[in-house]
Tab-separated table of C-alpha atoms in Angstrom:
chain	number	residue	atom	x	y	z
A	105	ARG	CA	-0.038	0.069	0.011
A	106	SER	CA	1.197	3.556	-0.808
A	107	PRO	CA	2.194	5.673	1.954
A	108	VAL	CA	-0.029	8.773	2.715
A	109	SER	CA	0.702	12.111	4.202
A	110	LEU	CA	-0.915	13.653	7.248
A	111	ALA	CA	-3.695	15.172	5.050
A	112	GLY	CA	-4.501	11.645	3.746
A	113	LYS	CA	-3.075	12.074	0.273
A	114	PRO	CA	-0.608	9.637	-1.379
A	115	VAL	CA	3.216	10.557	-1.070
A	116	ARG	CA	5.274	10.037	-4.121
A	117	THR	CA	8.322	7.840	-3.198
A	118	ALA	CA	11.656	7.612	-4.907
A	119	PRO	CA	12.907	4.355	-6.143
A	120	PRO	CA	15.759	2.692	-4.015
A	121	SER	CA	19.123	4.130	-4.911
A	122	VAL	CA	21.713	2.036	-6.647
A	123	THR	CA	24.485	1.041	-4.343
A	124	ALA	CA	26.316	-1.531	-6.377
A	125	SER	CA	29.857	-0.889	-6.690
A	126	GLY	CA	31.007	-3.410	-9.276
A	127	GLN	CA	32.165	-2.235	-12.764
A	128	PRO	CA	30.848	-3.781	-15.924
A	129	GLU	CA	33.232	-6.155	-17.635
A	130	GLN	CA	33.044	-6.782	-21.359
A	131	LEU	CA	33.114	-10.417	-22.226
A	132	LYS	CA	35.885	-11.695	-24.085
A	133	GLY	CA	37.269	-14.895	-25.678
A	134	VAL	CA	35.662	-18.143	-24.486
A	135	ARG	CA	33.144	-16.605	-22.206
A	136	ARG	CA	31.904	-14.298	-25.020
A	137	ASN	CA	31.616	-17.191	-27.500
A	138	MET	CA	29.752	-19.135	-24.677
A	139	ALA	CA	27.300	-16.323	-24.204
A	140	ARG	CA	26.568	-16.268	-28.023
A	141	VAL	CA	26.372	-19.894	-28.535
A	142	MET	CA	23.811	-20.396	-25.525
A	143	ALA	CA	21.800	-17.391	-26.619
A	144	ASP	CA	21.615	-18.887	-30.146
A	145	ALA	CA	20.557	-22.389	-28.797
A	146	HIS	CA	17.957	-20.791	-26.706
A	147	ALA	CA	16.454	-19.144	-29.503
A	148	GLN	CA	16.438	-22.101	-32.112
A	149	VAL	CA	15.926	-25.297	-29.989
A	150	VAL	CA	12.600	-26.834	-28.793
A	151	PRO	CA	14.002	-28.417	-25.695
A	152	THR	CA	12.295	-31.225	-23.709
A	153	THR	CA	13.963	-32.915	-20.678
A	154	LEU	CA	13.395	-36.479	-19.387
A	155	VAL	CA	14.951	-37.507	-16.064
A	156	ASP	CA	15.559	-40.907	-14.362
A	157	ASP	CA	18.058	-42.597	-12.115
A	158	ALA	CA	20.622	-45.309	-13.193
A	159	ASP	CA	20.865	-48.177	-10.694
A	160	LEU	CA	24.682	-48.992	-10.214
A	161	HIS	CA	23.945	-51.616	-7.597
A	162	ALA	CA	25.308	-54.425	-9.732
A	163	TRP	CA	28.652	-52.614	-10.575
A	164	ILE	CA	31.548	-54.903	-9.626
A	165	GLY	CA	34.556	-53.214	-7.909
A	166	LYS	CA	35.794	-49.756	-8.753
A	167	GLN	CA	34.823	-48.545	-12.277
A	168	ASP	CA	35.516	-45.307	-14.379
A	169	ILE	CA	32.228	-43.371	-14.239
A	170	THR	CA	32.921	-41.343	-17.208
A	171	ALA	CA	34.030	-44.348	-19.231
A	172	ARG	CA	30.808	-46.152	-18.229
A	173	LEU	CA	28.796	-43.047	-19.255
A	174	ILE	CA	30.366	-42.827	-22.634
A	175	ARG	CA	29.872	-46.624	-23.336
A	176	ALA	CA	26.029	-46.261	-22.269
A	177	ILE	CA	25.658	-43.225	-24.501
A	178	VAL	CA	27.221	-45.313	-27.413
A	179	ALA	CA	24.716	-48.229	-26.581
A	180	ALA	CA	21.816	-45.800	-26.526
A	181	CYS	CA	22.920	-44.066	-29.811
A	182	LYS	CA	22.924	-47.643	-31.488
A	183	ALA	CA	19.559	-48.468	-30.233
A	184	VAL	CA	18.120	-45.016	-31.101
A	185	PRO	CA	20.159	-43.350	-33.812
A	186	ALA	CA	17.673	-40.590	-34.071
A	187	LEU	CA	19.270	-38.745	-31.243
A	188	ASN	CA	22.814	-39.161	-32.438
A	189	ALA	CA	22.004	-36.688	-35.328
A	190	TRP	CA	22.218	-33.112	-36.673
A	191	PHE	CA	19.060	-31.138	-37.365
A	192	ASP	CA	18.910	-28.247	-39.795
A	193	GLY	CA	16.063	-25.951	-38.698
A	194	LYS	CA	15.853	-23.885	-41.828
A	195	ASN	CA	15.724	-26.791	-44.362
A	196	LEU	CA	13.912	-29.059	-41.836
A	197	SER	CA	16.246	-31.920	-42.504
A	198	ARG	CA	18.462	-34.178	-40.347
A	199	THR	CA	21.660	-36.038	-40.710
A	200	MET	CA	21.932	-39.306	-38.969
A	201	HIS	CA	25.581	-40.325	-38.123
A	202	PRO	CA	26.952	-43.821	-38.216
A	203	GLN	CA	30.032	-42.909	-35.888
A	204	VAL	CA	29.321	-41.565	-32.153
A	205	ASP	CA	31.447	-38.312	-31.666
A	206	ILE	CA	30.446	-37.100	-28.068
A	207	GLY	CA	31.257	-33.500	-26.901
A	208	ILE	CA	32.558	-33.427	-23.358
A	209	ALA	CA	31.751	-30.422	-21.362
A	210	VAL	CA	34.833	-29.138	-19.512
A	211	ASP	CA	34.361	-26.228	-17.130
A	212	THR	CA	37.192	-23.734	-16.856
A	213	ASP	CA	37.711	-20.163	-15.124
A	214	ASP	CA	37.494	-18.701	-18.617
A	215	GLY	CA	34.324	-20.381	-19.563
A	216	LEU	CA	32.996	-23.590	-21.034
A	217	PHE	CA	34.828	-25.773	-23.506
A	218	VAL	CA	33.206	-28.826	-25.293
A	219	PRO	CA	35.926	-30.901	-26.927
A	220	ALA	CA	34.915	-33.792	-29.058
A	221	LEU	CA	35.670	-37.464	-28.375
A	222	ARG	CA	35.990	-38.783	-31.709
A	223	ASN	CA	34.600	-42.319	-32.599
A	224	ALA	CA	33.658	-43.259	-29.136
A	225	ASP	CA	31.765	-46.111	-30.528
A	226	VAL	CA	35.097	-47.950	-31.358
A	227	LEU	CA	37.146	-47.233	-28.011
A	228	ASP	CA	37.377	-49.488	-25.176
A	229	ALA	CA	37.646	-48.169	-21.614
A	230	ALA	CA	41.501	-47.576	-21.778
A	231	GLY	CA	41.072	-45.819	-25.186
A	232	ILE	CA	38.225	-43.497	-23.610
A	233	ARG	CA	40.327	-42.681	-20.536
A	234	ALA	CA	43.294	-41.730	-22.727
A	235	ALA	CA	41.428	-39.581	-25.171
A	236	ILE	CA	39.615	-37.768	-22.343
A	237	LYS	CA	42.796	-37.040	-20.445
A	238	ARG	CA	44.368	-35.632	-23.705
A	239	LEU	CA	41.422	-33.365	-24.351
A	240	ARG	CA	41.274	-32.241	-20.918
A	241	THR	CA	45.051	-31.498	-20.783
A	242	GLN	CA	44.612	-29.504	-24.019
A	243	VAL	CA	42.045	-27.556	-22.779
A	244	GLU	CA	43.790	-26.755	-19.501
A	245	ASP	CA	46.871	-25.797	-21.642
A	246	ARG	CA	44.844	-23.960	-24.122
A	247	THR	CA	46.608	-25.848	-26.805
A	248	ILE	CA	43.386	-27.622	-28.072
A	249	PRO	CA	42.870	-27.159	-32.035
A	250	ALA	CA	39.558	-25.309	-32.958
A	251	SER	CA	38.770	-28.369	-35.017
A	252	GLU	CA	38.394	-30.501	-31.791
A	253	LEU	CA	35.734	-28.150	-30.346
A	254	SER	CA	33.129	-28.817	-32.924
A	255	GLY	CA	31.662	-31.493	-35.163
A	256	TYR	CA	30.353	-33.802	-32.174
A	257	THR	CA	27.160	-35.695	-32.676
A	258	ILE	CA	25.769	-35.722	-29.110
A	259	SER	CA	27.248	-34.236	-25.844
A	260	LEU	CA	27.565	-35.025	-22.288
A	261	SER	CA	27.767	-32.827	-19.069
A	262	ASN	CA	28.859	-34.542	-16.049
A	263	PHE	CA	28.175	-31.847	-13.711
A	264	GLY	CA	27.550	-34.374	-10.929
A	265	MET	CA	31.386	-34.268	-10.056
A	266	PHE	CA	30.600	-30.967	-8.488
A	267	ALA	CA	26.955	-30.911	-7.231
A	268	GLY	CA	23.460	-31.264	-8.544
A	269	ARG	CA	21.244	-34.045	-9.116
A	270	TYR	CA	19.111	-33.077	-12.272
A	271	ALA	CA	19.406	-30.343	-14.743
A	272	THR	CA	18.003	-29.074	-18.080
A	273	PRO	CA	21.311	-28.988	-20.133
A	274	VAL	CA	21.361	-26.898	-23.278
A	275	VAL	CA	21.303	-28.740	-26.648
A	276	VAL	CA	23.551	-26.746	-28.975
A	277	PRO	CA	22.714	-26.865	-32.554
A	278	PRO	CA	22.988	-28.694	-34.890
A	279	THR	CA	22.975	-31.534	-32.290
A	280	VAL	CA	19.784	-33.117	-31.073
A	281	ALA	CA	20.552	-34.247	-27.538
A	282	ILE	CA	22.752	-33.871	-24.542
A	283	ILE	CA	22.995	-36.206	-21.556
A	284	GLY	CA	23.471	-34.729	-18.022
A	285	ALA	CA	25.032	-36.850	-15.304
A	286	GLY	CA	24.071	-35.793	-11.672
A	287	LYS	CA	25.892	-36.485	-8.333
A	288	LEU	CA	25.811	-40.167	-7.196
A	289	SER	CA	23.790	-40.959	-4.013
A	290	HIS	CA	22.850	-43.972	-1.998
A	291	ASP	CA	19.129	-44.400	-1.883
A	292	VAL	CA	16.728	-46.607	-0.200
A	293	VAL	CA	15.132	-48.777	-2.967
A	294	ALA	CA	12.024	-51.157	-2.685
A	295	VAL	CA	12.735	-54.633	-3.900
A	296	MET	CA	10.667	-57.737	-3.733
A	297	GLY	CA	10.066	-58.659	-0.260
A	298	GLY	CA	11.828	-55.566	1.432
A	299	ILE	CA	14.148	-52.659	0.854
A	300	GLU	CA	17.882	-52.185	-0.180
A	301	VAL	CA	20.207	-49.201	-0.451
A	302	HIS	CA	21.654	-48.874	-3.985
A	303	ARG	CA	24.052	-46.336	-5.427
A	304	ARG	CA	22.284	-44.581	-8.247
A	305	MET	CA	23.210	-41.908	-10.675
A	306	PRO	CA	20.688	-39.168	-11.717
A	307	ILE	CA	20.481	-38.841	-15.478
A	308	SER	CA	18.899	-35.962	-17.475
A	309	LEU	CA	18.298	-36.096	-21.097
A	310	THR	CA	17.526	-32.860	-23.021
A	311	PHE	CA	16.448	-33.276	-26.633
A	312	ASP	CA	15.263	-30.904	-29.434
A	313	HIS	CA	11.588	-32.023	-30.043
A	314	ARG	CA	11.682	-30.722	-33.603
A	315	ALA	CA	13.945	-33.660	-34.435
A	316	ALA	CA	13.011	-36.493	-32.234
A	317	THR	CA	9.836	-37.754	-30.639
A	318	GLY	CA	9.267	-38.408	-26.867
A	319	GLY	CA	9.156	-42.034	-27.584
A	320	GLU	CA	12.549	-41.992	-29.204
A	321	ALA	CA	13.973	-40.061	-26.328
A	322	ALA	CA	12.396	-42.364	-23.707
A	323	ARG	CA	13.745	-45.464	-25.581
A	324	PHE	CA	17.171	-43.846	-25.683
A	325	LEU	CA	17.200	-43.084	-22.045
A	326	LYS	CA	16.025	-46.701	-21.365
A	327	ALA	CA	18.909	-48.125	-23.421
A	328	LEU	CA	21.434	-45.786	-21.596
A	329	LEU	CA	20.048	-46.790	-18.042
A	330	ASP	CA	20.066	-50.577	-19.042
A	331	ASP	CA	23.837	-50.266	-20.043
A	332	LEU	CA	24.548	-48.437	-16.914
A	333	SER	CA	22.901	-51.153	-14.739
A	334	MET	CA	25.142	-53.865	-16.063
A	335	PRO	CA	27.870	-55.193	-13.691
A	336	ASN	CA	30.799	-54.225	-15.887
């Protein structure tokens, strides 16, 4: 309610004064490019996100989580190729890819890098680890070639290594899908005849609904979860 004077008339009030002391900073380099890419993605894509939990209870021994995620994405791409694709919104066409090149989101102080893990579908666990180590080192040293920061067919954001369970990761055109992996947790799970505590990984799948149906996305997510649930 507006304040009133002693005469009962409304009193005009001034807006709160600005007290922030920070200085504007012009975005440059990687962070400037990130802002542009994300704005373009928001303007073009029709995103929809599905979430579920991968049950890791059957895993045997210590396993490389990123390598298992990569393997599961490859399995899902083989099961539902529609999400391992590029979509051209202007010509309303899509390109299905026989190979799986996965963009791996790497967070840095300068901004977001997404180097491409090429031919993930033919790499074993050791090959995946070696390739990811090489890409991350090149990102940290700022020696990664520009050609390695584009051309991926699907992408992965493993934000759970920091915090967070579910997300709505951004699909960057021309790709059709991105997988987000959240922080692992130990959850109480109902099983036949009782309850158990299982280690689980939250999974978020955002896809461009212009290029893929909800059914295709759900089948993709199921294939990914099924692979992650395997012992090794």
